Coordinates of N, CA and C and ligand atoms in Angstrom, one line a residue:
X19 N 29.5 197.3 -23.1 CA 30.3 196.0 -21.7 C 30.9 197.5 -20.8
X20 N 30.9 197.2 -19.3 CA 31.6 197.7 -18.4 C 30.6 198.5 -17.3
X21 N 30.3 199.5 -16.4 CA 30.3 200.2 -15.9 C 29.8 201.2 -16.7
X22 N 28.8 202.0 -16.5 CA 28.2 203.3 -16.8 C 28.5 204.1 -16.2
X23 N 28.5 205.2 -17.1 CA 29.1 206.8 -16.3 C 28.6 206.8 -15.1
X24 N 27.2 206.1 -14.8 CA 26.9 207.0 -13.3 C 27.9 206.1 -12.5
X25 N 28.2 204.6 -12.2 CA 29.0 204.3 -11.6 C 30.2 204.2 -11.4
X26 N 30.5 204.3 -13.2 CA 32.2 205.0 -12.7 C 32.6 205.9 -11.9
X27 N 32.0 207.3 -11.9 CA 32.2 208.2 -11.1 C 31.6 208.4 -10.1
X28 N 31.1 207.6 -9.6 CA 30.4 206.7 -8.6 C 30.6 206.0 -7.5
X29 N 32.6 205.3 -7.9 CA 33.4 204.6 -7.6 C 33.8 205.9 -6.1
X30 N 34.0 204.6 -5.1 CA 34.6 205.5 -3.7 C 33.4 206.1 -3.6
X31 N 32.2 206.8 -3.4 CA 31.4 207.9 -2.7 C 30.6 207.0 -1.9
X32 N 30.2 207.2 -0.5 CA 29.0 206.9 -0.1 C 28.2 208.0 0.4
X33 N 27.5 208.0 -0.2 CA 26.1 208.5 0.2 C 25.1 208.1 0.9
X34 N 24.6 209.6 1.8 CA 23.6 209.3 2.9 C 23.3 210.5 2.2
X35 N 22.0 209.7 3.0 CA 20.0 211.2 2.7 C 19.4 211.2 4.3
X36 N 19.6 212.5 4.6 CA 19.3 213.2 5.7 C 17.3 213.6 5.2
X37 N 16.5 213.1 6.0 CA 15.3 213.1 5.6 C 14.6 213.7 6.5
X38 N 13.9 215.2 6.5 CA 13.4 215.4 8.0 C 11.8 216.2 8.2
X39 N 11.9 215.1 8.7 CA 10.3 215.5 9.1 C 10.0 215.3 11.0
X40 N 10.2 216.8 11.2 CA 10.5 217.2 12.5 C 9.1 218.4 12.7
X41 N 9.0 218.5 11.8 CA 8.2 219.8 11.2 C 6.4 220.0 12.4
X42 N 6.5 220.9 12.8 CA 4.9 220.9 12.8 C 3.7 221.2 11.7
X43 N 4.1 221.7 10.7 CA 3.0 221.4 9.8 C 1.4 222.9 10.0
X44 N 2.6 223.7 10.3 CA 1.3 225.3 11.1 C 0.3 225.1 9.9
X45 N 1.0 225.2 8.2 CA 0.1 225.9 7.3 C -0.7 224.7 7.2
X46 N -0.2 223.6 6.9 CA -1.2 222.6 7.2 C -3.0 222.1 7.5
X47 N -1.8 222.2 9.8 CA -2.8 222.6 10.3 C -2.5 221.1 11.4
X48 N -1.5 220.3 10.6 CA -1.2 219.1 11.3 C 0.4 218.5 11.2
X49 N 0.8 218.0 11.9 CA 2.1 217.6 11.9 C 1.8 216.4 10.1
X50 N 1.1 217.2 9.0 CA 1.4 216.8 8.2 C 2.7 215.5 6.8
X51 N 3.4 215.1 7.9 CA 3.9 214.5 6.5 C 3.9 212.4 7.9
X52 N 2.8 213.1 8.8 CA 2.2 211.3 9.0 C 1.2 211.6 8.7
X53 N 0.1 211.6 7.7 CA -1.2 211.6 7.1 C -1.0 211.1 6.2
X54 N -1.6 210.4 5.6 CA -1.4 209.4 4.7 C -2.2 209.6 2.8
X55 N -1.6 208.6 2.3 CA -1.4 208.7 1.1 C -1.4 207.1 0.1
X56 N -3.2 206.7 0.1 CA -2.9 205.1 -0.5 C -2.2 204.5 0.8
X57 N -3.0 203.9 1.9 CA -2.2 203.7 3.5 C -0.8 203.9 3.9
X58 N 0.0 204.7 3.2 CA 1.3 205.2 3.8 C 1.2 206.7 4.2
X59 N 2.4 206.6 5.2 CA 2.9 207.7 5.3 C 3.0 209.3 5.2
X60 N 3.1 210.4 4.5 CA 3.4 211.1 3.3 C 4.8 210.7 3.8
X61 N 6.4 211.1 4.7 CA 7.5 210.5 5.3 C 7.8 208.9 4.9
X62 N 6.7 208.4 4.7 CA 7.2 207.0 4.5 C 7.7 206.5 3.3
X63 N 6.7 207.7 2.7 CA 7.3 207.8 0.7 C 8.6 208.5 0.9
X64 N 8.7 209.1 1.5 CA 10.0 209.6 0.8 C 11.1 208.4 1.6
X65 N 11.2 208.3 2.4 CA 12.0 207.6 3.1 C 12.5 206.4 2.3
X66 N 11.8 205.8 1.6 CA 11.8 204.6 0.9 C 12.4 205.2 -0.5
X67 N 12.3 206.0 -1.2 CA 12.7 206.3 -2.1 C 14.3 206.6 -1.5
X68 N 14.1 207.8 -0.7 CA 15.4 208.2 -0.1 C 16.4 206.8 0.2
X69 N 15.8 205.8 0.8 CA 15.9 204.1 0.6 C 17.8 203.9 -0.2
X70 N 16.3 204.1 -1.6 CA 16.8 203.3 -2.9 C 17.4 204.2 -3.5
X71 N 18.5 205.1 -2.8 CA 18.9 206.1 -4.4 C 20.2 206.1 -3.0
X72 N 20.3 205.0 -1.7 CA 21.4 206.1 -0.4 C 22.1 205.5 -1.0
X73 N 23.4 205.2 0.3 CA 24.4 203.7 1.0 C 22.8 203.7 2.7
X74 N 23.6 205.5 2.7 CA 22.0 204.9 4.4 C 21.1 206.6 4.2
X75 N 20.8 206.1 5.3 CA 19.4 207.0 5.5 C 18.9 207.5 6.7
X76 N 18.7 209.1 7.4 CA 19.2 208.8 8.9 C 18.1 210.6 8.6
X77 N 16.8 209.6 9.4 CA 15.4 210.5 9.3 C 15.5 211.4 10.8
X78 N 14.6 212.8 10.2 CA 15.0 213.2 11.5 C 13.3 213.9 11.6
X79 N 13.2 212.9 13.2 CA 11.8 213.5 13.4 C 11.5 213.9 15.6
X80 N 9.9 214.5 15.2 CA 9.8 215.1 16.4 C 10.1 214.0 17.8
X81 N 10.1 214.9 18.9 CA 11.2 214.1 19.9 C 9.8 213.2 20.1
X82 N 8.9 212.6 20.1 CA 7.2 212.0 20.6 C 8.1 210.6 19.5
X83 N 8.1 210.7 19.0 CA 8.2 210.1 17.8 C 9.9 209.3 16.9
X84 N 11.5 209.8 17.6 CA 12.1 209.6 16.9 C 12.7 207.8 17.4
X85 N 12.7 207.9 19.1 CA 12.8 206.8 19.4 C 12.4 205.4 19.1
X86 N 10.9 205.8 18.7 CA 9.9 204.5 18.4 C 10.5 203.8 17.4
X87 N 11.0 205.2 16.4 CA 10.9 204.6 14.9 C 11.9 204.6 14.5
X88 N 13.8 204.8 15.2 CA 14.7 204.6 15.2 C 15.1 205.7 14.5
X89 N 14.6 206.7 14.2 CA 15.6 208.1 14.3 C 16.4 209.5 14.9
X90 N 16.1 210.1 14.6 CA 16.6 211.8 15.4 C 16.4 212.3 15.8
X91 N 15.9 212.9 17.0 CA 15.5 214.2 17.6 C 15.8 215.3 16.6
X92 N 14.6 216.3 15.8 CA 14.6 217.2 15.3 C 15.1 218.5 16.1
X93 N 14.9 219.6 14.8 CA 15.3 220.2 16.3 C 14.2 221.4 15.8
X94 N 14.0 222.9 16.6 CA 12.9 223.5 16.2 C 12.6 224.6 15.3
X95 N 13.4 224.5 14.5 CA 14.0 224.8 13.2 C 13.6 224.0 11.4
X96 N 14.0 224.3 10.4 CA 14.2 223.1 9.9 C 15.9 223.3 9.4
X97 N 16.5 224.4 10.1 CA 17.9 224.1 9.8 C 18.9 223.4 10.7
X98 N 18.4 223.8 11.8 CA 18.2 222.6 13.3 C 18.3 221.3 13.1
X99 N 17.2 221.0 12.0 CA 16.5 219.8 11.8 C 17.9 218.6 10.7
X100 N 18.4 219.2 10.8 CA 19.0 219.4 9.6 C 20.7 219.0 10.8
X101 N 20.7 220.0 11.5 CA 22.0 219.8 12.3 C 21.7 218.4 12.4
X102 N 20.8 218.0 13.2 CA 19.9 217.2 14.0 C 21.0 215.9 13.5
X103 N 20.5 215.4 12.4 CA 20.9 214.6 10.9 C 22.5 214.7 11.1
X104 N 22.8 216.3 10.9 CA 24.3 215.5 10.5 C 24.8 215.1 10.5
X105 N 24.9 214.8 13.0 CA 25.3 214.5 13.6 C 25.0 213.4 13.7
X106 N 24.6 211.8 12.9 CA 23.9 210.9 13.4 C 24.7 210.3 11.7
X107 N 25.1 211.3 11.1 CA 25.8 210.6 9.2 C 27.1 210.1 9.7
X108 N 27.5 208.7 9.3 CA 28.6 208.6 9.7 C 29.8 209.5 9.4
X109 N 31.0 209.5 9.5 CA 32.4 211.3 9.5 C 31.9 209.9 7.7
X110 N 32.2 209.1 6.9 CA 33.0 208.8 6.6 C 32.0 209.1 4.2
X111 N 30.9 209.5 5.2 CA 29.9 210.0 4.1 C 30.5 210.2 3.4
X112 N 30.8 210.4 1.7 CA 31.3 211.6 0.9 C 29.9 212.5 0.6
X113 N 28.7 212.4 0.5 CA 28.2 213.3 0.0 C 27.4 212.7 0.7
X114 N 25.8 213.9 1.0 CA 24.8 213.6 1.5 C 24.0 215.1 0.9
X115 N 22.1 214.0 0.9 CA 22.0 215.2 0.4 C 20.7 215.2 2.3
X116 N 19.6 215.9 1.6 CA 19.0 216.8 2.5 C 17.2 216.2 1.5
X117 N 16.8 216.2 2.0 CA 15.2 215.8 1.5 C 13.8 216.3 2.7
X118 N 13.3 217.0 2.1 CA 11.6 216.6 2.8 C 11.3 215.8 2.9
X119 N 10.8 215.8 4.0 CA 9.9 214.5 4.1 C 8.8 215.1 4.0
X120 N 7.9 215.8 3.6 CA 7.0 217.1 2.9 C 7.0 216.4 1.7
X121 N 7.7 216.0 1.0 CA 7.7 216.0 -0.1 C 8.2 214.0 -1.1
X122 N 7.0 213.6 -0.9 CA 6.2 212.1 -0.7 C 6.4 211.5 -2.4
X123 N 6.3 212.5 -3.7 CA 7.3 211.8 -5.2 C 8.6 211.9 -5.6
X124 N 9.1 212.8 -4.5 CA 11.1 212.6 -5.4 C 11.4 211.5 -6.3
X125 N 11.3 211.4 -7.0 CA 11.7 210.3 -7.6 C 13.3 210.0 -7.9
X126 N 13.3 208.7 -7.3 CA 14.5 207.8 -7.9 C 15.6 208.8 -9.1
X127 N 15.1 208.3 -9.6 CA 16.0 209.7 -11.2 C 16.1 211.2 -10.3
X128 N 15.4 211.9 -9.9 CA 15.9 213.4 -9.4 C 17.1 213.1 -8.2
X129 N 17.9 212.2 -7.3 CA 18.0 212.0 -6.8 C 19.4 211.8 -7.3
X130 N 19.6 211.2 -8.2 CA 20.5 210.7 -9.0 C 21.6 211.7 -10.4
X131 N 20.2 212.8 -11.0 CA 20.6 213.8 -11.3 C 21.2 214.4 -10.4
X132 N 20.8 214.5 -9.0 CA 21.8 216.0 -8.2 C 22.8 214.9 -7.3
X133 N 22.6 214.1 -7.5 CA 24.3 212.9 -6.8 C 25.0 213.3 -8.1
X134 N 24.9 213.2 -9.2 CA 25.8 213.1 -10.4 C 26.8 214.3 -10.4
X135 N 25.0 215.1 -10.0 CA 25.9 216.5 -10.5 C 27.0 216.7 -9.7
X136 N 26.7 216.9 -8.0 CA 27.7 216.9 -7.3 C 28.9 215.3 -7.9
X137 N 29.1 214.7 -7.8 CA 29.9 213.0 -8.7 C 30.8 214.2 -9.8
X138 N 29.9 215.2 -10.1 CA 31.3 215.4 -11.4 C 31.5 217.2 -10.9
X139 N 31.3 216.9 -9.8 CA 32.0 217.8 -9.2 C 31.6 219.7 -8.6
X140 N 30.3 218.9 -8.5 CA 29.9 220.6 -8.7 C 29.5 220.1 -6.8
X141 N 29.8 221.5 -5.6 CA 29.4 221.4 -3.7 C 27.8 221.2 -4.2
X142 N 27.8 221.5 -5.0 CA 25.3 221.2 -4.1 C 25.1 221.0 -5.4
X143 N 23.9 220.4 -5.5 CA 23.5 220.6 -6.5 C 21.9 220.6 -6.0
X144 N 20.9 221.2 -7.0 CA 19.5 220.9 -6.2 C 18.9 221.6 -7.6
X145 N 16.8 220.5 -7.5 CA 16.2 221.0 -7.8 C 15.8 222.0 -8.4
X146 N 15.1 222.4 -9.4 CA 15.0 223.6 -10.1 C 13.6 223.9 -11.3
X147 N 12.3 224.3 -11.1 CA 11.7 224.8 -11.7 C 11.1 225.8 -12.3
X148 N 11.3 226.4 -13.5 CA 10.7 227.8 -14.0 C 9.3 228.3 -13.0
X149 N 9.8 229.3 -13.0 CA 9.3 230.4 -12.0 C 7.8 230.6 -13.1
X150 N 6.4 230.7 -12.8 CA 5.4 231.0 -14.1 C 4.4 231.8 -13.1
X151 N 5.1 232.9 -11.9 CA 4.0 234.1 -12.1 C 5.6 235.4 -11.9
X152 N 5.1 236.6 -11.7 CA 5.7 237.4 -12.0 C 6.8 237.7 -10.2
X153 N 8.0 237.8 -10.0 CA 8.2 237.5 -8.5 C 9.1 238.7 -8.2
X154 N 8.6 239.6 -7.2 CA 9.2 241.5 -7.3 C 9.5 241.1 -5.6
X155 N 10.9 241.7 -5.4 CA 11.1 241.8 -4.0 C 9.9 243.5 -4.1
X156 N 9.4 243.4 -2.3 CA 8.9 244.7 -1.2 C 9.1 244.9 -0.9
X157 N 9.2 246.6 -0.3 CA 9.7 246.8 0.9 C 9.1 246.9 2.0
X158 N 9.3 248.4 2.3 CA 9.1 249.1 3.5 C 7.5 249.2 2.9
X159 N 5.7 248.8 4.1 CA 4.9 249.1 3.8 C 4.0 249.2 2.0
X160 N 4.9 247.5 1.8 CA 4.0 246.8 0.3 C 4.3 247.9 -1.1
X161 N 5.6 248.4 -0.9 CA 5.5 249.1 -1.7 C 7.4 248.1 -2.7
X162 N 6.8 247.9 -3.8 CA 7.6 246.9 -4.5 C 8.5 247.8 -5.1
X163 N 10.6 246.9 -4.1 CA 11.3 247.5 -4.9 C 11.8 247.0 -6.1
X164 N 12.1 246.7 -6.6 CA 11.8 246.0 -7.5 C 11.4 244.5 -8.5
X165 N 12.0 244.0 -9.7 CA 11.4 243.1 -10.3 C 11.6 242.1 -11.1
X166 N 12.7 240.8 -9.9 CA 13.7 240.7 -11.3 C 14.0 239.8 -12.5
X167 N 14.2 239.6 -13.6 CA 13.6 239.1 -14.3 C 13.3 237.4 -14.5
X168 N 12.4 237.2 -14.8 CA 11.6 235.9 -14.1 C 12.6 234.2 -14.9
X169 N 13.3 235.0 -16.0 CA 14.0 233.9 -16.9 C 14.8 233.7 -16.5
X170 N 15.6 233.7 -15.2 CA 16.8 234.0 -13.9 C 16.8 233.7 -12.9
X171 N 14.8 233.4 -12.8 CA 14.4 232.5 -11.8 C 14.1 230.4 -11.6
X172 N 13.4 230.3 -10.7 CA 14.3 229.4 -10.7 C 13.2 228.8 -9.1
X173 N 12.6 228.6 -9.1 CA 11.4 227.5 -7.3 C 12.4 226.0 -7.6
X174 N 12.7 226.2 -6.5 CA 13.9 224.7 -5.8 C 13.2 223.4 -4.8
X175 N 13.6 222.7 -4.9 CA 12.8 221.9 -4.8 C 14.0 221.3 -4.3
X176 N 14.1 220.1 -3.3 CA 14.9 218.9 -2.4 C 15.0 217.2 -3.3
X177 N 15.4 216.1 -3.3 CA 16.3 216.2 -2.9 C 17.8 217.5 -3.5
X178 N 18.4 218.2 -2.2 CA 19.4 219.0 -2.2 C 21.0 217.6 -2.1
X179 N 21.3 218.2 -2.9 CA 22.7 216.6 -2.7 C 24.3 217.5 -2.8
X180 N 25.3 217.3 -1.2 CA 26.0 218.9 -1.3 C 27.6 217.4 -1.3
X181 N 28.6 218.1 -1.3 CA 30.4 218.0 -0.3 C 29.4 216.9 0.6
X182 N 30.0 216.3 1.7 CA 29.9 216.6 2.7 C 30.6 216.9 3.4
X183 N 31.8 217.1 3.2 CA 32.3 218.6 3.7 C 31.7 220.1 3.8
X184 N 31.4 220.0 3.0 CA 30.8 221.8 2.7 C 29.2 221.8 3.4
X185 N 28.7 220.7 2.7 CA 27.5 220.6 4.1 C 27.3 221.3 6.0
X186 N 29.1 220.0 5.7 CA 29.0 220.3 7.2 C 29.2 222.2 7.5
X187 N 30.4 222.1 7.1 CA 30.7 223.5 7.1 C 29.6 225.2 7.1
X188 N 28.9 224.8 5.9 CA 28.3 225.4 6.2 C 27.0 225.7 7.4
X189 N 27.0 224.7 7.6 CA 26.5 224.6 8.7 C 27.0 224.4 10.2
X190 N 28.4 224.9 10.1 CA 29.1 224.8 11.3 C 28.6 226.3 12.5
X191 N 27.4 227.3 12.0 CA 28.4 228.1 12.9 C 26.5 228.3 13.4
X192 N 25.7 227.3 13.6 CA 23.9 227.0 13.0 C 23.2 228.1 12.9
X193 N 23.7 228.5 11.9 CA 23.0 229.4 11.0 C 21.8 228.9 9.7
X194 N 20.8 229.6 9.9 CA 19.4 229.3 9.7 C 19.2 229.6 8.2
X195 N 18.1 229.0 6.9 CA 17.2 229.3 6.2 C 16.3 228.0 5.7
X196 N 15.5 228.9 4.2 CA 14.7 227.5 4.8 C 15.3 226.8 3.1
X197 N 16.5 226.3 3.3 CA 16.8 225.6 2.9 C 18.0 225.4 3.1
X198 N 19.1 224.3 2.6 CA 20.1 223.6 3.4 C 21.2 224.6 1.6
X199 N 21.0 224.8 0.1 CA 21.9 225.0 -0.3 C 21.6 226.7 -0.5
X200 N 20.9 227.2 0.5 CA 21.6 229.3 1.1 C 22.3 228.8 1.4
X201 N 22.6 228.1 3.2 CA 23.2 228.3 3.0 C 25.0 228.4 2.9
X202 N 24.6 227.0 1.7 CA 26.2 226.6 1.6 C 26.5 227.6 -0.1
X203 N 25.7 228.4 -0.1 CA 25.7 229.6 -1.3 C 26.8 230.6 -0.6
X204 N 25.7 230.4 0.7 CA 26.1 231.7 2.0 C 27.1 231.7 1.5
X205 N 28.7 230.5 1.9 CA 29.3 230.2 2.0 C 30.4 230.7 1.4
X206 N 30.0 231.1 -0.3 CA 30.3 231.1 -0.8 C 30.7 230.1 -2.7
X207 N 30.5 229.1 -2.2 CA 30.6 227.4 -2.4 C 29.7 227.3 -3.3
X208 N 29.5 226.4 -4.3 CA 29.1 226.6 -7.1 C 27.8 225.8 -6.5
X209 N 27.0 226.3 -6.7 CA 25.1 224.6 -6.0 C 25.0 224.8 -7.3
X210 N 24.8 224.1 -8.2 CA 24.6 223.9 -10.5 C 22.5 223.7 -9.7
X211 N 21.9 224.2 -10.6 CA 20.7 223.2 -11.1 C 20.5 222.5 -12.1
X212 N 19.2 221.6 -11.3 CA 19.4 220.2 -12.2 C 18.1 220.9 -12.5
X213 N 17.2 220.2 -13.7 CA 15.9 220.0 -14.3 C 14.5 219.4 -12.6
X214 N 13.8 220.6 -12.1 CA 13.3 219.6 -10.9 C 12.1 218.9 -11.5
X215 N 11.1 218.6 -11.3 CA 10.0 217.7 -11.5 C 9.1 218.9 -10.8
X216 N 7.6 218.6 -11.6 CA 6.0 219.1 -11.1 C 5.2 218.4 -10.0
X217 N 5.7 217.7 -10.5 CA 5.1 215.8 -9.2 C 6.3 216.1 -8.0
X218 N 7.2 216.7 -8.2 CA 7.2 216.5 -6.8 C 7.5 217.9 -6.1
X219 N 5.9 217.9 -5.5 CA 5.6 219.3 -4.9 C 5.0 218.4 -3.6
X220 N 5.8 219.9 -3.1 CA 5.5 219.9 -1.3 C 4.1 219.9 -0.8
X221 N 3.6 218.9 0.3 CA 3.1 218.9 1.2 C 3.1 219.9 1.7
X222 N 2.1 221.5 1.8 CA 2.0 222.3 2.3 C 0.8 222.6 3.2
X223 N -0.3 222.8 2.1 CA -1.7 223.0 2.5 C -2.4 221.9 2.5
X224 N -3.5 221.3 2.6 CA -5.4 219.9 2.9 C -4.8 219.8 1.3
X225 N -4.6 220.9 0.8 CA -5.3 221.2 -0.7 C -3.9 220.6 -1.8
X226 N -3.1 220.3 -1.0 CA -1.9 219.6 -1.4 C -2.2 218.3 -1.2
X227 N -2.2 218.0 -0.2 CA -2.6 216.4 0.0 C -3.9 215.7 -0.6
X228 N -4.7 216.7 -0.6 CA -5.9 216.3 -1.6 C -5.1 215.8 -3.1
X229 N -4.1 216.9 -3.7 CA -3.2 216.6 -5.0 C -2.9 214.8 -5.0
X230 N -2.0 215.4 -4.1 CA -1.3 213.8 -4.0 C -2.5 212.7 -3.4
X231 N -3.1 212.6 -2.9 CA -4.1 211.3 -3.2 C -5.0 210.6 -4.3
X232 N -4.8 211.9 -5.3 CA -5.4 211.6 -6.3 C -4.1 211.6 -7.3
X233 N -2.9 212.1 -7.6 CA -2.3 211.7 -7.8 C -1.7 209.3 -8.4
X234 N -1.9 209.3 -6.0 CA -1.3 208.4 -6.2 C -2.8 207.2 -6.5
X235 N -3.5 207.1 -7.3 CA -5.0 207.1 -7.3 C -4.9 207.1 -8.9
X236 N -3.5 207.1 -9.1 CA -3.5 206.9 -11.7 C -4.6 208.6 -11.0
X237 N -5.4 209.2 -11.3 CA -6.8 209.4 -11.7 C -6.4 211.0 -11.8
X238 N -5.2 211.3 -12.1 CA -4.3 212.4 -12.8 C -4.1 212.3 -14.7
Ligands
LIG27 N1 11.0 220.6 9.5 C1 12.1 220.0 10.0 N2 12.1 220.5 11.3 C2 11.5 221.5 11.8 C3 10.6 222.4 10.6 C4 10.9 221.9 9.4 O1 11.9 218.4 9.8 N3 11.7 222.1 12.9 C5 10.6 220.1 7.8 C6 9.3 219.0 7.9 O2 9.2 217.7 8.6 C7 9.1 219.2 6.3 C8 10.7 219.5 5.5 O3 11.3 220.3 6.8 O4 9.8 217.7 6.1 C9 9.8 221.2 5.0 O5 9.4 222.2 5.4 P1 7.9 222.6 5.7 O6 6.6 221.6 4.7 O7 7.7 224.3 6.5 O8 7.6 221.9 6.6 P2 6.7 222.4 8.6 O9 7.6 222.9 9.1 O10 6.0 220.8 9.6 O11 5.3 223.7 7.8 P3 4.8 224.5 7.9 O12 5.8 225.8 7.7 O13 3.5 225.0 7.7 O14 5.0 225.5 10.3
LIG28 MG1 8.2 225.0 7.8

């Protein structure tokens, strides 16, 4: 009887998610987050799950769409867009997740995993997948500098969850990074990795969208 571990841990937590959807999609060729998968836009898939998993959601959008859709206006970089979102997250939020609109198939379970890791004491939590390729650091003139051990590497996804004050502090001096964990790590905080999900692929190229449309038709 009684509450499960998750709900007991979460007593007193207020969980908000920022969905960043203000990018230009330069590799895709257009703002991919507004392409359709099964009649719904990529961003709508992401926002729907974020709403199920959180107490509140802030959607960060390009200027021409923000007012019409009830979102906030993004910035020139992903990090700047996250900061626009942060400014709209209420001060009583205790945990803040950041999620890419370009990942339509993140599950509610995955949100719960990163949120639970923060409830359990981490400053931040990110989903990670094993890396299949050998990765190299490359220096000037395409010369290989070194090769990290593949067993020590993961490819990280969103949603990424953080203690609210930690994320706000990490963004305080307007740093830039390709994800939020980088900024939090660089401030000396402890970020843990939970199991990522191969289905939670980011739409980066038209090929990724074709894959997502096929998945949503149940053909894979
Ligand atoms: N994003 C954003 N604001 C920016 C840049 C990116 O909100 N100034 C969002 C994108 O909309 C996307 C997520 O951050 O949901 C991840 O970024 P990415 O996949 O790199 O998307 P884009 O930056 O739009 O694509 P590209 O890098 O190919 O231009
Ligand atoms: Mg980008």
